[in-house]
Short mmCIF file of C-alpha atoms in Angstrom, two decimals:
data_model
loop_
_atom_site.label_atom_id
_atom_site.label_comp_id
_atom_site.label_asym_id
_atom_site.label_seq_id
_atom_site.Cartn_x
_atom_site.Cartn_y
_atom_site.Cartn_z
CA MET A 1 0.00 0.00 0.00
CA ALA A 2 1.02 3.67 -0.37
CA VAL A 3 3.09 5.41 2.30
CA HIS A 4 0.63 7.12 4.64
CA LEU A 5 1.69 10.39 6.30
CA ASN A 6 0.03 10.84 9.67
CA ASP A 7 0.04 14.64 9.68
CA VAL A 8 -3.02 16.55 8.51
CA SER A 9 -2.58 18.77 5.44
CA ARG A 10 -3.29 22.24 6.84
CA THR A 11 -3.70 25.74 5.42
CA PHE A 12 -2.77 29.17 6.80
CA GLY A 13 -6.40 29.88 7.67
CA GLU A 14 -6.23 27.18 10.36
CA TYR A 15 -3.61 29.03 12.41
CA LEU A 16 -3.24 32.18 14.47
CA LEU A 17 -0.15 33.84 15.92
CA ILE A 18 0.21 34.07 19.70
CA PRO A 19 1.45 37.52 20.84
CA GLY A 20 5.01 37.72 22.15
CA LEU A 21 6.57 40.35 24.36
CA THR A 22 6.37 43.69 22.56
CA THR A 23 9.46 45.53 23.71
CA LYS A 24 10.07 49.24 23.28
CA LEU A 25 12.17 48.36 20.23
CA CYS A 26 9.17 46.74 18.55
CA VAL A 27 7.82 49.71 16.65
CA PRO A 28 7.10 49.66 12.89
CA SER A 29 9.96 52.04 12.09
CA ASN A 30 12.44 49.51 13.50
CA ILE A 31 11.10 46.52 11.58
CA SER A 32 13.41 45.18 8.86
CA LEU A 33 11.86 43.02 6.14
CA ARG A 34 15.16 42.26 4.41
CA THR A 35 15.55 38.61 3.49
CA PRO A 36 17.87 36.41 1.41
CA LEU A 37 16.74 35.34 -2.05
CA VAL A 38 19.49 32.82 -2.87
CA LYS A 39 21.61 30.35 -0.92
CA HIS A 40 24.67 31.41 1.03
CA LYS A 41 27.13 30.03 3.55
CA VAL A 42 26.69 30.68 7.25
CA GLY A 43 28.24 34.02 8.13
CA GLU A 44 28.19 35.26 4.54
CA MET A 45 25.68 37.53 2.83
CA SER A 46 23.30 36.24 0.17
CA ALA A 47 24.21 37.47 -3.33
CA ILE A 48 20.70 38.95 -3.58
CA ARG A 49 18.77 40.23 -0.58
CA LEU A 50 15.21 41.46 -1.00
CA ASN A 51 14.22 44.60 0.88
CA ILE A 52 10.68 43.30 1.23
CA PRO A 53 9.86 39.55 1.17
CA PHE A 54 7.73 39.68 -1.97
CA VAL A 55 8.27 38.33 -5.48
CA SER A 56 5.65 38.25 -8.22
CA ALA A 57 4.42 35.03 -9.77
CA ILE A 58 5.73 33.74 -13.09
CA MET A 59 2.45 34.42 -14.89
CA GLN A 60 1.32 36.13 -18.09
CA SER A 61 -1.33 38.07 -16.19
CA VAL A 62 1.08 39.26 -13.50
CA SER A 63 4.76 39.71 -14.25
CA GLY A 64 5.35 42.05 -17.16
CA PRO A 65 8.05 44.74 -17.27
CA GLU A 66 5.89 47.52 -15.79
CA LEU A 67 5.10 45.50 -12.69
CA ALA A 68 8.73 44.32 -12.47
CA ILE A 69 9.92 47.92 -12.45
CA GLU A 70 7.45 49.07 -9.84
CA LEU A 71 8.00 46.07 -7.55
CA ALA A 72 11.80 46.47 -7.70
CA ARG A 73 11.44 50.17 -6.91
CA ASN A 74 9.56 49.14 -3.78
CA GLY A 75 12.07 46.53 -2.67
CA GLY A 76 10.75 43.28 -4.17
CA LEU A 77 11.48 41.35 -7.35
CA SER A 78 9.52 40.04 -10.33
CA PHE A 79 10.08 36.95 -12.39
CA ILE A 80 9.14 37.83 -15.98
CA PHE A 81 6.84 35.11 -17.29
CA GLY A 82 8.44 32.49 -19.53
CA SER A 83 5.39 31.32 -21.47
CA GLN A 84 6.27 33.49 -24.46
CA PRO A 85 8.87 33.53 -27.25
CA ILE A 86 12.45 33.76 -26.02
CA GLU A 87 13.20 37.12 -27.61
CA SER A 88 10.08 38.83 -26.27
CA GLN A 89 10.90 37.66 -22.75
CA ALA A 90 14.50 38.86 -23.15
CA GLU A 91 13.21 42.22 -24.38
CA MET A 92 11.04 42.56 -21.27
CA VAL A 93 14.12 41.90 -19.13
CA ARG A 94 16.03 44.57 -21.08
CA LYS A 95 13.24 47.07 -20.52
CA VAL A 96 13.55 46.61 -16.76
CA LYS A 97 17.34 46.80 -16.82
CA LYS A 98 17.25 49.96 -18.95
CA PHE A 99 14.87 51.71 -16.59
CA LYS A 100 16.24 54.80 -14.87
CA ALA A 101 14.42 56.22 -11.86
CA GLY A 102 12.21 59.03 -13.09
CA PHE A 103 12.86 58.14 -16.76
CA VAL A 104 9.91 56.08 -17.97
CA VAL A 105 9.88 54.05 -21.18
CA SER A 106 6.59 54.84 -22.91
CA ASP A 107 4.03 52.03 -22.84
CA SER A 108 1.36 53.90 -24.85
CA ASN A 109 2.21 54.82 -28.42
CA LEU A 110 0.36 55.41 -31.69
CA THR A 111 1.07 56.86 -35.13
CA PRO A 112 -0.41 60.07 -36.59
CA GLU A 113 -2.63 57.92 -38.82
CA HIS A 114 -4.43 56.29 -35.91
CA ARG A 115 -7.81 57.66 -34.91
CA LEU A 116 -9.36 59.11 -31.77
CA SER A 117 -11.10 55.78 -31.19
CA ASP A 118 -7.66 54.14 -30.96
CA VAL A 119 -6.59 56.77 -28.44
CA LEU A 120 -9.66 56.11 -26.28
CA ASN A 121 -9.14 52.35 -26.44
CA LEU A 122 -5.50 52.71 -25.42
CA ILE A 123 -6.37 55.01 -22.52
CA ASN A 124 -8.99 52.54 -21.33
CA LYS A 125 -6.50 49.67 -21.57
CA MET A 126 -3.50 51.37 -19.95
CA GLY A 127 -5.27 53.60 -17.45
CA HIS A 128 -3.43 56.84 -18.30
CA SER A 129 -3.75 59.45 -21.05
CA THR A 130 -0.19 60.37 -22.08
CA ILE A 131 0.46 58.86 -25.52
CA GLY A 132 3.64 59.25 -27.53
CA ILE A 133 2.99 59.71 -31.25
CA THR A 134 5.85 58.18 -33.23
CA ASP A 135 6.41 57.46 -36.89
CA ASP A 136 5.98 53.71 -36.39
CA GLY A 137 3.89 53.62 -33.22
CA SER A 138 6.73 52.08 -31.20
CA PRO A 139 8.15 53.31 -27.85
CA ASN A 140 11.42 54.28 -29.55
CA GLY A 141 10.22 55.56 -32.92
CA LYS A 142 10.77 59.08 -34.20
CA LEU A 143 8.75 61.43 -32.00
CA LEU A 144 6.18 63.37 -34.03
CA GLY A 145 3.84 64.58 -31.32
CA LEU A 146 2.12 63.99 -28.03
CA VAL A 147 -1.50 63.35 -27.04
CA THR A 148 -2.92 63.96 -23.58
CA SER A 149 -6.48 64.31 -22.30
CA ARG A 150 -6.27 68.07 -22.99
CA ASP A 151 -6.00 67.50 -26.75
CA PHE A 152 -9.50 66.14 -27.39
CA ARG A 153 -13.07 66.01 -26.11
CA ALA A 154 -14.26 62.43 -26.22
CA GLU A 155 -17.91 63.35 -25.88
CA LYS A 156 -17.90 65.88 -28.75
CA ASP A 157 -15.08 65.09 -31.19
CA ASP A 158 -15.45 62.66 -34.09
CA HIS A 159 -13.99 59.33 -33.01
CA ASN A 160 -12.83 58.74 -36.60
CA MET A 161 -10.66 61.87 -36.55
CA LYS A 162 -7.00 61.06 -37.18
CA VAL A 163 -4.46 61.70 -34.43
CA LYS A 164 -2.41 64.06 -36.61
CA PHE A 165 -5.24 66.60 -36.54
CA PHE A 166 -5.44 66.98 -32.76
CA MET A 167 -2.07 65.93 -31.34
CA THR A 168 0.41 68.49 -30.03
CA PRO A 169 3.03 68.42 -32.83
CA PHE A 170 6.73 68.00 -32.14
CA GLU A 171 7.46 71.64 -33.03
CA LYS A 172 5.36 72.81 -30.07
CA LEU A 173 6.81 70.39 -27.53
CA HIS A 174 9.46 71.12 -24.96
CA VAL A 175 11.85 68.16 -24.99
CA GLY A 176 15.03 67.04 -23.27
CA LYS A 177 18.00 65.18 -24.73
CA VAL A 178 19.26 61.77 -23.68
CA GLY A 179 22.06 62.26 -21.17
CA LEU A 180 20.51 64.97 -19.03
CA SER A 181 20.12 64.20 -15.34
CA LEU A 182 16.81 63.74 -13.56
CA SER A 183 17.33 67.01 -11.69
CA GLU A 184 17.91 68.81 -15.02
CA ALA A 185 14.77 67.22 -16.47
CA ASN A 186 12.76 68.27 -13.44
CA GLN A 187 14.10 71.81 -13.78
CA LEU A 188 12.80 71.95 -17.39
CA ILE A 189 9.41 70.68 -16.18
CA TRP A 190 9.34 73.38 -13.52
CA GLU A 191 10.48 76.21 -15.83
CA HIS A 192 7.96 75.41 -18.58
CA LYS A 193 5.11 74.31 -16.28
CA LEU A 194 4.92 70.88 -17.94
CA ASN A 195 3.23 67.69 -16.84
CA THR A 196 5.31 65.57 -19.22
CA LEU A 197 8.79 66.02 -20.69
CA PRO A 198 9.71 63.74 -23.63
CA ILE A 199 13.38 62.73 -23.75
CA ILE A 200 14.75 62.16 -27.27
CA ASP A 201 18.07 61.14 -28.82
CA ASP A 202 20.01 62.96 -31.53
CA ASN A 203 17.78 61.44 -34.23
CA GLN A 204 14.56 62.64 -32.57
CA HIS A 205 13.70 59.11 -31.44
CA LEU A 206 11.68 58.88 -28.23
CA ALA A 207 13.68 57.41 -25.35
CA TYR A 208 11.77 58.25 -22.17
CA PHE A 209 9.14 60.40 -20.54
CA VAL A 210 9.75 62.31 -17.33
CA PHE A 211 6.57 63.17 -15.44
CA ARG A 212 5.94 65.96 -12.98
CA LYS A 213 4.27 63.45 -10.65
CA ASP A 214 7.57 61.54 -10.40
CA TYR A 215 9.44 64.60 -9.13
CA ASP A 216 9.91 63.03 -5.70
CA SER A 217 10.42 59.54 -7.12
CA HIS A 218 13.69 58.70 -5.44
CA ARG A 219 12.59 60.06 -2.07
CA ASP A 220 9.42 57.95 -2.29
CA ASN A 221 11.33 54.72 -3.03
CA PRO A 222 14.03 54.38 -0.36
CA HIS A 223 13.93 50.57 -0.52
CA GLU A 224 14.62 50.27 -4.25
CA LEU A 225 16.17 46.91 -5.16
CA SER A 226 19.12 47.59 -7.45
CA GLY A 227 22.57 46.19 -8.16
CA THR A 228 26.03 47.71 -7.98
CA ASP A 229 25.48 49.17 -11.45
CA LYS A 230 22.35 50.96 -10.14
CA THR A 231 20.02 49.01 -12.46
CA LEU A 232 16.89 47.44 -11.01
CA LEU A 233 17.05 43.72 -10.28
CA VAL A 234 14.77 41.39 -12.24
CA GLY A 235 14.24 37.66 -12.55
CA ALA A 236 12.79 35.46 -15.27
CA GLY A 237 10.99 32.14 -15.45
CA ILE A 238 12.30 29.28 -17.58
CA ASN A 239 11.04 25.79 -18.45
CA THR A 240 12.74 22.41 -18.80
CA ARG A 241 12.41 22.21 -22.58
CA ASP A 242 14.07 25.17 -24.32
CA TYR A 243 16.41 26.27 -21.50
CA LYS A 244 19.54 25.77 -23.62
CA GLU A 245 18.31 28.54 -25.93
CA ARG A 246 16.36 30.65 -23.42
CA VAL A 247 18.99 30.96 -20.66
CA PRO A 248 21.73 32.45 -22.90
CA ALA A 249 19.27 35.03 -24.28
CA LEU A 250 18.14 36.03 -20.80
CA LYS A 251 21.72 36.25 -19.57
CA GLU A 252 22.61 38.52 -22.49
CA ALA A 253 19.59 40.70 -21.63
CA GLY A 254 20.97 41.17 -18.11
CA VAL A 255 18.69 38.97 -15.98
CA ASP A 256 19.77 38.71 -12.33
CA VAL A 257 18.15 35.42 -11.31
CA LEU A 258 16.16 32.62 -12.92
CA CYS A 259 13.48 30.26 -11.66
CA ILE A 260 12.34 27.01 -13.22
CA ASP A 261 8.57 27.31 -13.46
CA SER A 262 6.69 24.06 -12.91
CA SER A 263 3.63 22.88 -11.02
CA ASP A 264 5.61 19.83 -9.85
CA GLY A 265 9.35 20.38 -9.52
CA TYR A 266 10.38 17.03 -8.06
CA SER A 267 11.49 15.66 -11.42
CA GLU A 268 14.53 14.56 -13.40
CA TRP A 269 13.66 17.28 -15.91
CA GLN A 270 14.46 19.96 -13.33
CA GLN A 271 17.56 18.11 -12.16
CA GLU A 272 18.93 18.07 -15.72
CA THR A 273 18.07 21.75 -16.23
CA LEU A 274 19.78 22.82 -13.01
CA GLN A 275 22.88 20.74 -13.69
CA TRP A 276 23.23 22.09 -17.24
CA ILE A 277 22.92 25.72 -16.10
CA LYS A 278 25.41 25.30 -13.28
CA GLN A 279 27.94 23.47 -15.46
CA GLU A 280 27.54 25.71 -18.51
CA TYR A 281 28.00 28.93 -16.51
CA ASN A 282 30.34 27.68 -13.77
CA GLY A 283 27.74 28.28 -11.10
CA LYS A 284 27.54 32.01 -11.83
CA ILE A 285 23.89 32.06 -12.88
CA LEU A 286 21.50 32.01 -9.92
CA VAL A 287 18.48 29.78 -10.42
CA GLY A 288 15.65 28.64 -8.17
CA ALA A 289 13.60 25.49 -8.62
CA GLY A 290 10.29 23.92 -7.59
CA ASN A 291 7.55 23.54 -6.77
CA VAL A 292 7.83 20.91 -4.02
CA VAL A 293 5.90 20.16 -0.82
CA ASP A 294 8.11 17.86 1.23
CA ALA A 295 11.64 17.02 2.35
CA ASP A 296 12.32 14.64 -0.53
CA GLY A 297 11.60 17.29 -3.13
CA PHE A 298 13.69 19.90 -1.30
CA ASN A 299 16.73 17.68 -0.92
CA TYR A 300 16.56 16.47 -4.51
CA LEU A 301 16.58 19.95 -6.02
CA VAL A 302 19.15 21.38 -3.62
CA GLU A 303 21.55 18.55 -4.45
CA ALA A 304 20.96 19.31 -8.13
CA GLY A 305 22.17 22.89 -7.55
CA ALA A 306 19.07 25.03 -6.84
CA ASP A 307 19.76 28.42 -5.25
CA PHE A 308 16.31 28.62 -3.65
CA ILE A 309 13.33 26.29 -3.44
CA LYS A 310 9.75 27.19 -4.25
CA VAL A 311 7.14 25.45 -2.08
CA GLY A 312 3.47 24.90 -2.89
CA ILE A 313 1.30 22.74 -5.15
CA GLY A 314 -2.34 23.51 -5.78
CA GLY A 315 -2.78 26.38 -3.32
CA GLY A 316 -3.01 29.28 -5.78
CA SER A 317 -6.36 31.00 -6.18
CA ILE A 318 -6.58 30.05 -9.87
CA CYS A 319 -4.92 26.63 -9.52
CA ILE A 320 -7.02 23.46 -9.78
CA THR A 321 -4.16 20.93 -9.74
CA ARG A 322 -5.47 19.29 -6.56
CA GLU A 323 -8.95 19.10 -8.02
CA GLN A 324 -7.76 17.68 -11.33
CA LYS A 325 -4.92 15.38 -10.27
CA GLY A 326 -5.36 14.87 -6.55
CA ILE A 327 -1.79 15.93 -5.74
CA GLY A 328 -0.54 18.68 -3.45
CA ARG A 329 -0.45 19.55 0.20
CA GLY A 330 -1.89 22.19 2.49
CA GLN A 331 0.43 25.19 2.20
CA ALA A 332 1.06 25.64 5.92
CA THR A 333 2.02 21.98 6.38
CA ALA A 334 4.24 22.05 3.29
CA ILE A 335 6.10 25.17 4.42
CA MET A 336 6.74 23.86 7.93
CA ASP A 337 7.95 20.48 6.65
CA VAL A 338 10.31 21.98 4.07
CA ALA A 339 11.56 24.64 6.51
CA GLN A 340 12.49 21.94 9.00
CA THR A 341 14.37 20.12 6.25
CA ARG A 342 16.09 23.36 5.24
CA ASP A 343 17.28 23.88 8.82
CA GLU A 344 18.57 20.31 9.03
CA TYR A 345 20.43 20.82 5.75
CA LEU A 346 21.96 24.02 7.18
CA LYS A 347 23.27 22.18 10.25
CA LYS A 348 24.72 19.43 8.07
CA THR A 349 26.35 21.57 5.36
CA GLY A 350 26.64 25.13 6.67
CA LEU A 351 24.64 26.25 3.63
CA TYR A 352 21.39 28.18 3.98
CA VAL A 353 18.92 27.62 1.13
CA PRO A 354 15.99 30.10 1.18
CA ILE A 355 12.50 28.80 0.59
CA CYS A 356 9.71 30.64 -1.18
CA SER A 357 6.06 30.14 -0.24
CA ASP A 358 3.99 30.07 -3.41
CA GLY A 359 0.21 30.06 -3.01
CA GLY A 360 -2.39 29.81 -0.27
CA LEU A 361 -2.28 33.45 0.86
CA VAL A 362 -5.82 34.75 1.31
CA HIS A 363 -5.39 37.46 3.95
CA ASP A 364 -2.46 39.74 4.72
CA TYR A 365 -1.85 38.06 8.08
CA HIS A 366 -1.30 34.78 6.22
CA MET A 367 1.88 36.39 4.89
CA VAL A 368 3.22 36.74 8.44
CA LEU A 369 2.21 33.17 9.21
CA ALA A 370 4.10 31.92 6.14
CA LEU A 371 7.22 33.83 7.20
CA ALA A 372 6.92 32.65 10.80
CA MET A 373 6.58 29.05 9.61
CA GLY A 374 9.92 29.32 7.84
CA ALA A 375 9.43 30.92 4.42
CA ASP A 376 12.06 33.51 3.52
CA PHE A 377 9.92 35.23 0.91
CA LEU A 378 6.51 34.94 -0.73
CA MET A 379 5.55 34.54 -4.38
CA MET A 380 2.15 36.01 -5.17
CA GLY A 381 -0.02 36.19 -8.28
CA ARG A 382 -3.54 37.28 -7.34
CA TYR A 383 -2.19 39.99 -5.04
CA PHE A 384 -0.23 41.70 -7.83
CA ALA A 385 -2.69 40.98 -10.66
CA ARG A 386 -5.10 43.55 -9.16
CA PHE A 387 -2.82 46.52 -9.73
CA ASP A 388 -2.47 49.07 -12.52
CA GLU A 389 1.03 47.79 -13.27
CA SER A 390 0.01 44.21 -14.11
CA PRO A 391 -0.22 43.47 -17.86
CA SER A 392 -3.86 42.32 -17.94
CA LYS A 393 -6.83 44.40 -19.04
CA LYS A 394 -8.94 46.49 -16.67
CA LEU A 395 -12.63 45.95 -17.32
CA ARG A 396 -15.88 47.22 -15.91
CA ILE A 397 -18.40 44.55 -14.96
CA GLY A 398 -21.60 45.98 -13.58
CA ASN A 399 -20.61 48.70 -11.14
CA ASN A 400 -17.19 47.25 -10.39
CA TYR A 401 -13.80 47.43 -12.05
CA VAL A 402 -11.86 44.19 -12.35
CA LYS A 403 -8.67 42.94 -13.96
CA GLU A 404 -8.32 39.72 -15.90
CA TYR A 405 -6.37 36.96 -14.15
CA TRP A 406 -5.69 33.54 -15.62
CA GLY A 407 -3.60 30.61 -14.53
CA GLU A 408 -0.55 29.33 -16.36
CA GLY A 409 -2.31 25.96 -16.36
CA SER A 410 -5.30 27.34 -18.27
CA ASN A 411 -5.78 26.85 -21.99
CA ARG A 412 -5.54 30.61 -22.39
CA ALA A 413 -1.93 30.60 -21.21
CA GLN A 414 -1.01 27.68 -23.52
CA ASN A 415 1.89 27.01 -21.16
CA TRP A 416 2.20 23.26 -21.60
CA GLN A 417 5.90 23.42 -20.66
CA ARG A 418 4.99 24.20 -17.06
CA TYR A 419 3.24 20.83 -16.81
CA ASP A 420 5.91 18.92 -18.72
CA MET A 421 5.69 15.17 -18.31
CA GLY A 422 8.05 14.42 -21.17
CA GLY A 423 5.32 13.63 -23.65
CA THR A 424 3.74 15.42 -26.59
CA GLU A 425 3.63 19.20 -26.73
CA ASN A 426 0.06 19.98 -25.74
CA LEU A 427 -2.07 20.56 -22.69
CA LYS A 428 -4.22 17.49 -22.12
CA PHE A 429 -6.37 19.14 -19.44
CA GLU A 430 -6.42 22.41 -17.56
CA GLU A 431 -4.81 22.92 -14.14
CA GLY A 432 -5.77 26.59 -13.92
CA VAL A 433 -8.81 28.78 -14.53
CA ASP A 434 -9.51 32.03 -16.38
CA SER A 435 -10.97 34.61 -13.99
CA TYR A 436 -11.19 38.20 -12.74
CA VAL A 437 -9.85 39.88 -9.61
CA PRO A 438 -11.14 43.13 -8.10
CA TYR A 439 -9.19 46.11 -9.43
CA ALA A 440 -7.20 47.74 -6.62
CA GLY A 441 -5.37 50.71 -8.19
CA LYS A 442 -1.68 51.46 -7.91
CA MET A 443 0.73 48.96 -6.40
CA LYS A 444 2.47 51.44 -4.13
CA ASP A 445 -0.70 52.49 -2.33
CA ASN A 446 -1.74 48.90 -1.61
CA LEU A 447 1.75 47.70 -0.81
CA GLY A 448 2.09 50.33 1.89
CA ILE A 449 -1.04 49.07 3.64
CA THR A 450 0.05 45.42 3.43
CA LEU A 451 3.56 46.11 4.71
CA GLY A 452 2.10 48.20 7.51
CA LYS A 453 -0.03 45.24 8.63
CA ILE A 454 2.96 42.88 8.47
CA LYS A 455 5.11 45.21 10.57
CA ALA A 456 2.34 45.72 13.13
CA THR A 457 1.85 41.96 13.45
CA MET A 458 5.59 41.39 13.83
CA CYS A 459 5.63 44.00 16.61
CA SER A 460 2.90 42.05 18.41
CA CYS A 461 5.01 38.92 18.04
CA GLY A 462 8.02 40.70 19.56
CA ALA A 463 10.15 40.43 16.42
CA VAL A 464 11.92 43.19 14.48
CA THR A 465 13.38 40.96 11.74
CA ILE A 466 12.09 37.97 9.78
CA GLU A 467 14.84 35.84 11.33
CA GLU A 468 13.61 36.79 14.83
CA LEU A 469 10.04 36.04 13.78
CA GLN A 470 11.03 32.54 12.66
CA LYS A 471 12.91 31.88 15.91
CA ASN A 472 10.45 33.33 18.41
CA ALA A 473 6.95 33.32 16.91
CA LYS A 474 4.32 31.08 18.48
CA ILE A 475 1.41 29.73 16.45
CA THR A 476 -1.71 27.85 17.38
CA LEU A 477 -4.32 25.82 15.54
CA VAL A 478 -7.81 27.29 15.57
CA SER A 479 -11.23 25.67 15.52
CA SER A 480 -13.96 26.57 13.07
CA THR A 481 -15.81 28.28 15.91
CA SER A 482 -12.84 30.44 16.86
CA ILE A 483 -12.49 31.50 13.21
CA VAL A 484 -16.05 32.86 13.40
CA GLU A 485 -15.20 34.52 16.71
CA GLY A 486 -12.25 36.27 15.07
CA GLY A 487 -14.45 38.34 12.77
CA ALA A 488 -17.26 40.79 13.46
CA HIS A 489 -20.14 38.82 14.97
CA ASP A 490 -23.34 39.23 16.97
CA VAL A 491 -23.75 42.83 15.88
CA ILE A 492 -25.63 44.67 13.16
CA LEU A 493 -23.09 46.37 10.96
CA LYS A 494 -23.74 49.90 9.76
CA GLU A 495 -24.08 50.36 6.03
CA GLN A 496 -21.08 52.07 4.42
CA THR A 497 -21.98 55.46 2.92
#
């Protein structure tokens, strides 16, 4: 008969944290959320340390270049999704690496021959109204004009009117040249009372926009995650099929860390991929692996060369792997089991291998539970899919705004490589759904609230670092009745006005 594990497969929602001694040092301003991303020896510093313990999921509907830039500016890291052609993924990595604080690569561009209807559609899709008009409609084409909401009246103007008839032409624009500093660009904005300053090269090609609203950009992003060359850090997802072509292209684009993206990482396919990368690049390319849910999976991938291990099968909000295949494990149980194995491996080898909790996070306090249970950082999809910076469309359904969110195991993603079983190249059945999530606005606004909750909870646990939280936190199982008790109950709530 099969091996039977006696422990119950539990989720984060079945636990609460017990308060610890809150000392006078335990105030939010003293809390450090820095955490290692990749393995390191005891007493040495990890090659990459996150300033907040968040990374974005390797998903088409989550991790595009805009979200990668914004998350890195706030201290986390994105893994650009790998379910796309190699060159387009490499180009997304380049876009992040080329980003300069305050200098924004345009993501909304049209040609003079487009029409007002195209402008309105683009504004609705992207959520902002500054559109660069270039000769070929690309972000780096020759700049011919600019369109903002002040250039047209959607309710009165003919929607078939061509852009060239209402755009602000190049001759009337104030522009800056590539090479000027951010302070010089801001001075031009101030002198000419501009909202937007296009930055062009010597051939009049658009390079960046500098916005008045980003004037205090650096001050507002003190935890920016960047390397010694001052470029933002960015990761990328890879699969176990085309890695021999994909990895070199991503390395050339400047990627900082890779992660093998698979629903089930305990496989010889991942072992071969890890060993090839480590041998081909003499161990200089950092690469995580997973997903696993127990000690066997952790040990197997670490021995194969993984720099971090991703934990979780079937716990994502759009994942139906457990429903379809009957495999997986409650996320809380999986994290605690793998964390214990990680600590045993540390004692045996002197090597600390970070683990990433992927899935199962419903409420913000679940994030603290995951960290307390041993996770070093958290990978999230649904959380980031709600924001302006995610690549999916914002739609209005009824009286609510939503954003599209689909799983990499859905037919829409066509990401059969993630579920590679060594057979034919197609998706036999879906392991993810196509859905919507409530639109939440800008990442920075929401992230501040979430991090505030995490810091407040850590203060109540008597911990000022994640390492202290893991050593000192106390957790308890809760009954279904106590879960009810934990929310508002036995009262009549006032209607929100």
